[in-house]
PDB file of C-alpha atoms and ligand atoms in Angstrom:
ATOM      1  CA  UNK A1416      62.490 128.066 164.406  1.00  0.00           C
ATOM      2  CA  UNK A1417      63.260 131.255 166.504  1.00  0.00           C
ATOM      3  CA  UNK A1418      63.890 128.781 169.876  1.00  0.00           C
ATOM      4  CA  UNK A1419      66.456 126.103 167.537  1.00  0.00           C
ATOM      5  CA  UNK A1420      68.588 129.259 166.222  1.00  0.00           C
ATOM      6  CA  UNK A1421      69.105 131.084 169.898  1.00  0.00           C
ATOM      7  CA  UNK A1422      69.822 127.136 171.126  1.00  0.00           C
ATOM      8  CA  UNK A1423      72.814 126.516 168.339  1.00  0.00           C
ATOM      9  CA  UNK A1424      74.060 130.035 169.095  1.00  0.00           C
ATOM     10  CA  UNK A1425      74.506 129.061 172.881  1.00  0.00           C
ATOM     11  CA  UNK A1426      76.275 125.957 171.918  1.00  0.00           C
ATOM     12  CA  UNK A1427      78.278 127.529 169.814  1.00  0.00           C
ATOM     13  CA  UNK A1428      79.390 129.799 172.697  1.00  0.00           C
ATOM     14  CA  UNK A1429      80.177 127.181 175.259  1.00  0.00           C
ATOM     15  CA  UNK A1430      82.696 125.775 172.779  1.00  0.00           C
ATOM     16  CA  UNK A1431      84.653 128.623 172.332  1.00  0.00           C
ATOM     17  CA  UNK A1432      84.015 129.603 176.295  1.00  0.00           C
ATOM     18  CA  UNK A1433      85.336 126.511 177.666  1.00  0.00           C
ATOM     19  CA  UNK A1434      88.274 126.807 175.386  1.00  0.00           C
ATOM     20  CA  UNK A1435      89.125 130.305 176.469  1.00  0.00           C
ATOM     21  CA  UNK A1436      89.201 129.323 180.174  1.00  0.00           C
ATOM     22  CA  UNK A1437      91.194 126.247 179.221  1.00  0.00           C
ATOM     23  CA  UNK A1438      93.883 128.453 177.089  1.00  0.00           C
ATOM     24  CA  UNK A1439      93.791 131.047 180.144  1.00  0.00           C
ATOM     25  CA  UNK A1440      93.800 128.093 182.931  1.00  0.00           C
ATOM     26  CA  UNK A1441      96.706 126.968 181.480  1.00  0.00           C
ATOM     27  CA  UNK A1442      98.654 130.396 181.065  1.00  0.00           C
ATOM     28  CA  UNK A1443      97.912 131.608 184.181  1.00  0.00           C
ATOM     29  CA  UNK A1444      98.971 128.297 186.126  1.00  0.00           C
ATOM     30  CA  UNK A1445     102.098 127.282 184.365  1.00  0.00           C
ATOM     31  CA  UNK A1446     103.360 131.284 184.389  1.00  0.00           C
ATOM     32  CA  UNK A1447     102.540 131.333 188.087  1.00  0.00           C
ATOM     33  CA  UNK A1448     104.064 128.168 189.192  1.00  0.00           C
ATOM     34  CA  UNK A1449     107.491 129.197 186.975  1.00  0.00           C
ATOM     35  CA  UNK A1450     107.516 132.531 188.835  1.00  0.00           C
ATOM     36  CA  UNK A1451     106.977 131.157 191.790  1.00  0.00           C
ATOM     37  CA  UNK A1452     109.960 128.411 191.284  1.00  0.00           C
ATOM     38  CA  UNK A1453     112.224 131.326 190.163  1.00  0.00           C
ATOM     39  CA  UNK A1454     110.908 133.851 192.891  1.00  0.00           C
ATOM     40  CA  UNK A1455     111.742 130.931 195.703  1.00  0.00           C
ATOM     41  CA  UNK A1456     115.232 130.144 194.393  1.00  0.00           C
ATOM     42  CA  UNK A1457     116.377 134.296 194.069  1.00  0.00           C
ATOM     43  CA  UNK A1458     115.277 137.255 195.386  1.00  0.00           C
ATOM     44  CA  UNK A1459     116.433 139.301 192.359  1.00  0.00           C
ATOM     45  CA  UNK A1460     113.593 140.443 190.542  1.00  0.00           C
ATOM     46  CA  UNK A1461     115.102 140.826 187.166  1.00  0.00           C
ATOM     47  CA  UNK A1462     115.627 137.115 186.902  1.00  0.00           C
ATOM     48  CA  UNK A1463     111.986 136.334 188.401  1.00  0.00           C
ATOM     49  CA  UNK A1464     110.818 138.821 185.446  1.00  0.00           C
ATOM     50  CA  UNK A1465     112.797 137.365 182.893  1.00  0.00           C
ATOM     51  CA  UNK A1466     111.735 133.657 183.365  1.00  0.00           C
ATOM     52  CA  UNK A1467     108.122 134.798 183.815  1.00  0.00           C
ATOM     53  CA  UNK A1468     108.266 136.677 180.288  1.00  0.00           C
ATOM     54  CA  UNK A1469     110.219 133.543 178.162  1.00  0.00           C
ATOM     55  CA  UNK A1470     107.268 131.611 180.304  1.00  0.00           C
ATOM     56  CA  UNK A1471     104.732 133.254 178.417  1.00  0.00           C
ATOM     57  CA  UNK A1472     106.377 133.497 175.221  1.00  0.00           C
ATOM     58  CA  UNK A1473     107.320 130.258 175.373  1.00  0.00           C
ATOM     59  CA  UNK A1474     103.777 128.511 176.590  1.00  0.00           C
ATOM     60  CA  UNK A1475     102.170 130.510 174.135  1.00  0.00           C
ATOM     61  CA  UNK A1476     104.009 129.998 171.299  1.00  0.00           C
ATOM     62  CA  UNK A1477     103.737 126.406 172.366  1.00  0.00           C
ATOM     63  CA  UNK A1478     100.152 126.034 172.885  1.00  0.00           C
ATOM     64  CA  UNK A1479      99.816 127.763 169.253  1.00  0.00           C
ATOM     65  CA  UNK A1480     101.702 125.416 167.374  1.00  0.00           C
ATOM     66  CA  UNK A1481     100.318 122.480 169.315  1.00  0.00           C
ATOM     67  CA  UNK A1482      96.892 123.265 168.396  1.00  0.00           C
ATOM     68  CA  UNK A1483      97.832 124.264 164.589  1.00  0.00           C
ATOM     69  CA  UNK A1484      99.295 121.090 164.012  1.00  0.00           C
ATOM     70  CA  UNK A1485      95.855 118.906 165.876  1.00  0.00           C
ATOM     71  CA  UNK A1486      93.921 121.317 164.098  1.00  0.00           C
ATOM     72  CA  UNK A1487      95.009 120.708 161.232  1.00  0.00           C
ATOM     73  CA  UNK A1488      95.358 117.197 160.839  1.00  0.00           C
ATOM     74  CA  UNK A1489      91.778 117.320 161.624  1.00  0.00           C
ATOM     75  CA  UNK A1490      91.085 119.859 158.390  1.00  0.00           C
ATOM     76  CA  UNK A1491      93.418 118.224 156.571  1.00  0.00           C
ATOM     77  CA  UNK A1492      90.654 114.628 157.256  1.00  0.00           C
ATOM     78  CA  UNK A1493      87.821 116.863 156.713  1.00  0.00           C
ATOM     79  CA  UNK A1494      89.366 118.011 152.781  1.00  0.00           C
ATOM     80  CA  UNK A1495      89.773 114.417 151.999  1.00  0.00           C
ATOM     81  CA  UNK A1496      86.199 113.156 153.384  1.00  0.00           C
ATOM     82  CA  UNK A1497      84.989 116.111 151.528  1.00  0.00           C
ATOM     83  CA  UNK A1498      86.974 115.499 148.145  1.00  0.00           C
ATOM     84  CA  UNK A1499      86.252 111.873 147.969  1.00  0.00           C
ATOM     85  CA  UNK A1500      82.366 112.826 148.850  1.00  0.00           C
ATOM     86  CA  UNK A1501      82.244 115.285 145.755  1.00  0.00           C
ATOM     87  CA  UNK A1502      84.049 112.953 143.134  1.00  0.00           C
ATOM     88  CA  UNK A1503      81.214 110.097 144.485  1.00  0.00           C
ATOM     89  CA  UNK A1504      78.254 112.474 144.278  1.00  0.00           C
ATOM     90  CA  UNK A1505      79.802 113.315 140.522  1.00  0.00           C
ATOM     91  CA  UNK A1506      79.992 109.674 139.604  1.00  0.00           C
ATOM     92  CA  UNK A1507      77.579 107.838 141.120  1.00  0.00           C
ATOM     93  CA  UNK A1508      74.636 110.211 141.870  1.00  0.00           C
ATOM     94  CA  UNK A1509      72.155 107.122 142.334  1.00  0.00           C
ATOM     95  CA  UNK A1510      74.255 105.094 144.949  1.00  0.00           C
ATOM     96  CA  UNK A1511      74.398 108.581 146.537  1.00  0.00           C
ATOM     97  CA  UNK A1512      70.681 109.115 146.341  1.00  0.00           C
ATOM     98  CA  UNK A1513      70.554 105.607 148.185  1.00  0.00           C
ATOM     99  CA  UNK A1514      72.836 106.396 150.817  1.00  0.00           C
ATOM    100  CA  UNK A1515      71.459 109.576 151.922  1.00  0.00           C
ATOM    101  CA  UNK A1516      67.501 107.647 152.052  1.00  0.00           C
ATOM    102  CA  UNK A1517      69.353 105.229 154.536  1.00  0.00           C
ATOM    103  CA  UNK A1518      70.422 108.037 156.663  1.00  0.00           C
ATOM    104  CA  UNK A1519      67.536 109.560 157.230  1.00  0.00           C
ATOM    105  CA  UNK A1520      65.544 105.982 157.348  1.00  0.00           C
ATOM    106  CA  UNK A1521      67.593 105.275 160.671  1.00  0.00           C
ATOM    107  CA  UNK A1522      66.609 108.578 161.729  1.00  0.00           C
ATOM    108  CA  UNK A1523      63.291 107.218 161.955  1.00  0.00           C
ATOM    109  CA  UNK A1524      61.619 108.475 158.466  1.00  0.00           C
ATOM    110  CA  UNK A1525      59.548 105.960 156.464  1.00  0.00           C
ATOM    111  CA  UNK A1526      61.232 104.814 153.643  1.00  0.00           C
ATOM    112  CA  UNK A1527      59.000 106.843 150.784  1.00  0.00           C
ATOM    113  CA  UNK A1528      59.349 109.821 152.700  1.00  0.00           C
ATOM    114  CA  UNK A1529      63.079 109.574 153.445  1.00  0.00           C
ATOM    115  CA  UNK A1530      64.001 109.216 150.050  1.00  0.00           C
ATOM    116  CA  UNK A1531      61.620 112.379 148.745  1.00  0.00           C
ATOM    117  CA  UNK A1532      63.903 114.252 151.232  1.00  0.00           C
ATOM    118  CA  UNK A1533      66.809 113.164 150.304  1.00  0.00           C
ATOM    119  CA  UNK A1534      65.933 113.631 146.772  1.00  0.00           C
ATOM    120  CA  UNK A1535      64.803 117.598 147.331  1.00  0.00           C
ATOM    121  CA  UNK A1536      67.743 118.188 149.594  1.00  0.00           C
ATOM    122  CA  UNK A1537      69.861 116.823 146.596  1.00  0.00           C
ATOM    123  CA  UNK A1538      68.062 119.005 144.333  1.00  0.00           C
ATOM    124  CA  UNK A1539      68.920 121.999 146.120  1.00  0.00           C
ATOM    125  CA  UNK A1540      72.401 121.381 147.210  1.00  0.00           C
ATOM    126  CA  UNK A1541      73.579 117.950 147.019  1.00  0.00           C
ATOM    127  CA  UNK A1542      77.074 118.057 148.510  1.00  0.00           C
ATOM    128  CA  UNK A1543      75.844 120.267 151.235  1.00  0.00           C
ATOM    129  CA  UNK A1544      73.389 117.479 151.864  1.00  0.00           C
ATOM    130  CA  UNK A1545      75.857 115.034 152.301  1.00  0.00           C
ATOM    131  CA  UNK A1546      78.532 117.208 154.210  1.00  0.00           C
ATOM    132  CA  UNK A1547      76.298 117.626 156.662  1.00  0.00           C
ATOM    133  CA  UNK A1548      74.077 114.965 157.408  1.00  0.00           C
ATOM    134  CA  UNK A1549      76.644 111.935 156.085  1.00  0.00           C
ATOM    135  CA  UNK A1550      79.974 113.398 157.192  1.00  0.00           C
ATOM    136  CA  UNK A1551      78.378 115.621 159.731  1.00  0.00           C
ATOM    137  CA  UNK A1552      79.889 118.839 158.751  1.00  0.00           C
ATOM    138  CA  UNK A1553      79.022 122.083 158.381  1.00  0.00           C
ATOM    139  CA  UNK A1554      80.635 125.678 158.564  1.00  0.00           C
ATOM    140  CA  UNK A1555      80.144 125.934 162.152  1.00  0.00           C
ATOM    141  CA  UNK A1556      82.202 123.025 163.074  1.00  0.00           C
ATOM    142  CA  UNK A1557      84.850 122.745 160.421  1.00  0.00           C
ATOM    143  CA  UNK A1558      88.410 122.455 161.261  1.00  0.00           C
ATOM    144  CA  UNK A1559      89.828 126.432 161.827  1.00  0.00           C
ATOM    145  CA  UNK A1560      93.688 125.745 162.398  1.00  0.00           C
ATOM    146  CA  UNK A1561      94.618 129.129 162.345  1.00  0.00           C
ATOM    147  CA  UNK A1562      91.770 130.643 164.288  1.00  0.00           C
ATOM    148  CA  UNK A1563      92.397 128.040 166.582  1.00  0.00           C
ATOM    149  CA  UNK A1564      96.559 128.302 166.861  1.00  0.00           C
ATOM    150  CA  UNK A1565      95.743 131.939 167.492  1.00  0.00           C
ATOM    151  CA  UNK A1566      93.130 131.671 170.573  1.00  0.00           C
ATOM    152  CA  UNK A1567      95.335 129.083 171.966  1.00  0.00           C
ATOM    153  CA  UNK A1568      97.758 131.757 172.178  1.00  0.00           C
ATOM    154  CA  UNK A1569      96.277 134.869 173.407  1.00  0.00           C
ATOM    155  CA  UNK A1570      93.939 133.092 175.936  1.00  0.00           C
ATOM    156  CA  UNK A1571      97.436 131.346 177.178  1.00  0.00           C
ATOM    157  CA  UNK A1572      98.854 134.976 177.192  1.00  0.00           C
ATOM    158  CA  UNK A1573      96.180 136.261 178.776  1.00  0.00           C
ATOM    159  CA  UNK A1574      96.327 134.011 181.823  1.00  0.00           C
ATOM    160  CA  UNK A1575      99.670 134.489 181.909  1.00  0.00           C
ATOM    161  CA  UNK A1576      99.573 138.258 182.294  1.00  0.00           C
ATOM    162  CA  UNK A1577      98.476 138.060 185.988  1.00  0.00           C
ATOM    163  CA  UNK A1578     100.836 136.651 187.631  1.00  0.00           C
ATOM    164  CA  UNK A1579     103.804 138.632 185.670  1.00  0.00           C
ATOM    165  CA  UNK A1580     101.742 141.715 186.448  1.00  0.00           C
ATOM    166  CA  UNK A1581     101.829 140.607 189.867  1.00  0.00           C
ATOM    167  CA  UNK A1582     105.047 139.597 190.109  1.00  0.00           C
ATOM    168  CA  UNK A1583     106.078 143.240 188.325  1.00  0.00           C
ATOM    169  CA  UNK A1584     104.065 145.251 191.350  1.00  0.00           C
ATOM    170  CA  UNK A1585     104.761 143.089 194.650  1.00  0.00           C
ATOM    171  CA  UNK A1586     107.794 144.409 196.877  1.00  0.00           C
ATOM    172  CA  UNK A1587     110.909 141.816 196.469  1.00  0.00           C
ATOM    173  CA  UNK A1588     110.785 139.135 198.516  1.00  0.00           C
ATOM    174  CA  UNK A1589     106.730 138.719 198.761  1.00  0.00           C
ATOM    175  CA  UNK A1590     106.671 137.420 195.312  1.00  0.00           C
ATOM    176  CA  UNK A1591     106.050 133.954 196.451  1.00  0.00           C
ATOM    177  CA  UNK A1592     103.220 134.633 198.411  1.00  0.00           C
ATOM    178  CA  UNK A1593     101.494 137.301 196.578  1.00  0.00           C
ATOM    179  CA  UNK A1594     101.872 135.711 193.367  1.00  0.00           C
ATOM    180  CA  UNK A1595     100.743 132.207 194.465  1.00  0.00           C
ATOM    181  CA  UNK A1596      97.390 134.131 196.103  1.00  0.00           C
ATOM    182  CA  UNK A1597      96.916 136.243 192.414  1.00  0.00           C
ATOM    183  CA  UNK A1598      96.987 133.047 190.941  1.00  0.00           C
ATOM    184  CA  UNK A1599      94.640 130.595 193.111  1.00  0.00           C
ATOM    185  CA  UNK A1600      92.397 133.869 193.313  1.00  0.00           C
ATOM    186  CA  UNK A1601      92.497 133.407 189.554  1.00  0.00           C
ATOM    187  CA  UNK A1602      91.600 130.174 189.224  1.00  0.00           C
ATOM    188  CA  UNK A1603      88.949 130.733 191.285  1.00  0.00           C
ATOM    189  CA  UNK A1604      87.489 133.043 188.541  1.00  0.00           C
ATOM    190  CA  UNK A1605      88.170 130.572 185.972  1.00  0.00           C
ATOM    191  CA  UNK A1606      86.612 127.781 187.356  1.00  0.00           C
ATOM    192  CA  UNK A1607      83.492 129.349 188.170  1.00  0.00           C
ATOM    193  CA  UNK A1608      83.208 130.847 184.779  1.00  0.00           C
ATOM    194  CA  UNK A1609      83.622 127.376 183.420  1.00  0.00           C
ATOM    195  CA  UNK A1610      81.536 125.797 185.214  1.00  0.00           C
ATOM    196  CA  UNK A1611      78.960 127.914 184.553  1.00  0.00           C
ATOM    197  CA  UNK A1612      79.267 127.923 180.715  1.00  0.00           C
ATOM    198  CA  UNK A1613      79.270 123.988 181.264  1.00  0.00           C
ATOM    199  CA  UNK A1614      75.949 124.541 183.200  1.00  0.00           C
ATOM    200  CA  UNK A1615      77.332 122.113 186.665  1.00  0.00           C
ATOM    201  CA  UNK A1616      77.166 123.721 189.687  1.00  0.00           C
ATOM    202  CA  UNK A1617      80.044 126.306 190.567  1.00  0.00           C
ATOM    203  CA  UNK A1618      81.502 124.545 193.733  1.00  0.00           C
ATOM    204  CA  UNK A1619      83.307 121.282 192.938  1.00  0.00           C
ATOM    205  CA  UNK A1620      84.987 122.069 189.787  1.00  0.00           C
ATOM    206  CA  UNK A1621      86.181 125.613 191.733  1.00  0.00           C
ATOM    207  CA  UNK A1622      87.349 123.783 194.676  1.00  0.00           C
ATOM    208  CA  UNK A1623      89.244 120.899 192.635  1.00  0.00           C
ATOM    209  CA  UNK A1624      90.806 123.464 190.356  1.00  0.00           C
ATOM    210  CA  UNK A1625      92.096 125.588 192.991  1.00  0.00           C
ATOM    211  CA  UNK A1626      93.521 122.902 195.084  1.00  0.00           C
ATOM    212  CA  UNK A1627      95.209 121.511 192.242  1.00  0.00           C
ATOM    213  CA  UNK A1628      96.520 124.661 191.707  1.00  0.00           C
ATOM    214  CA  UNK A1629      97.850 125.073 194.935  1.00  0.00           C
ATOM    215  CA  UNK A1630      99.487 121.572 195.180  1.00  0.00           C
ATOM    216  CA  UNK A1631     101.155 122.708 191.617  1.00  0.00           C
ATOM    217  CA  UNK A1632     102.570 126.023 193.260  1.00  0.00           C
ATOM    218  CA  UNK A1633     103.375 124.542 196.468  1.00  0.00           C
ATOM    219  CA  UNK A1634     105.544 121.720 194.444  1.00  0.00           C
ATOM    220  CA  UNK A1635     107.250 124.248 192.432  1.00  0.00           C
ATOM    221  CA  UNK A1636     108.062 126.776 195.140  1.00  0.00           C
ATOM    222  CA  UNK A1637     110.040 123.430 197.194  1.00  0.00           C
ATOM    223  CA  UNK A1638     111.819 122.704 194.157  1.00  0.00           C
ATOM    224  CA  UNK A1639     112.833 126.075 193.436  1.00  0.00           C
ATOM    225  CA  UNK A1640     113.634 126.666 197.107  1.00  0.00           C
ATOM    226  CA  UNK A1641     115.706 123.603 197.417  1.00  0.00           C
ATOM    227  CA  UNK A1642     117.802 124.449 193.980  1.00  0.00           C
ATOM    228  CA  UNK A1643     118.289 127.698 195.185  1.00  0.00           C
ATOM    229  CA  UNK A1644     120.027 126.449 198.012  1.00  0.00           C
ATOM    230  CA  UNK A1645     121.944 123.883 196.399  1.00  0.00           C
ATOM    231  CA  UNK A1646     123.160 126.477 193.535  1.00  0.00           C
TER     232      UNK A1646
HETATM  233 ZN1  LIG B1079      77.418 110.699 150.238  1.00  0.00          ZN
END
């Protein structure tokens, strides 16, 4: 019992990991690659502060109301399922009985002792029964749109703090450099954090998330170089 609880727990924590490093992955390249764009157009660090501020405000905000509106579409599924699984289990309690002795027959229990199961499990709590073992949910999985607008945001923010911190310190007219380094140093981080929540090995996913991230700032910084001159 002890072993099945500590393995759910880790699960549980890989999920929300892997979405912090996503939300600050995100953040901290799209931040970086705007202040880099900016930063290679004009040396006047006002404007590379402002852009990298409405970047953050922006992609956060963003990334929030994104994720509300998945999130809760998904919930939104779930209520329904769970509505029209409540009115069944209230009018046809039999059929129901049936249904849930079919689910755990193709699990691979006999017959006779599928359907004492399901009849105990009904006993105890029916619709919790069927929530999770027909619809498969349960409180740990259940659409959070608000929990999960506001991660989305403050992982994004946080991600985006290093390079505007960086950007804040560095002496005018390294910003290009030193911020490109803060962030490709960050990505670093994130990767390997990633990729060991994920349990893969650390190098490839690094290495392909760092490159990417340089070909990203290296795109941006021509752009913004080239506009700059033309403006
Ligand atoms: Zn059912």
């Amino acid at each position: 019992m002890r072993a099945v609880h500590k393995e759910s727990h880790l699960i549980e924590r890989i999920g929300w990991l892997r979405a912090a490093v996503l939300g600050a992955n995100d953040g901290l390249i799209s931040t970086s690659s705007l202040i880099v764009g900016v930063a290679a157009a004009t040396a006047a660090s006002q404007e590379i502060l402002v852009a990298g501020v409405a970047g953050l405000v922006a992609g956060a905000m963003s990334m929030a109301a994104g994720e509300y509106v998945s999130v809760s579409s998904q919930a939104d599924t779930e209520q329904a399922d769970m509505a029209r699984e409540r009115h069944e289990l209230a009018t046809q309690p039999e059929a129901e009985l049936a249904e849930l002795t079919a689910i755990y027959e193709q699990r691979g229990v006999s017959p006779d002792l599928a359907r004492q199961v399901a009849e105990q499990m009904m006993v105890k709590d029916a619709f919790e029964a069927h929530a999770r073992d027909e619809l498969g949910l349960s409180s740990q999985v259940m659409a959070r749109p608000v929990q999960a607008a506001l991660t989305s945001a403050v992982t994004f923010a946080t991600g985006a703090a290093l390079p505007l911190a960086v950007a804040l310190l560095a002496p005018s007219g390294t910003v290009v450099w030193a911020v490109s380094v803060a962030c490709l140093i960050g990505l670093a981080v994130l990767g390997a954090i990633g990729a060991r929540a994920g349990g893969a090995g650390i190098w490839k996913p690094t290495v392909r998330v760092v490159f990417w991230g340089a070909v990203a700032m290296a795109s941006t910084a021509a752009i913004g170089a080239l506009v700059g001159r033309a403006v």
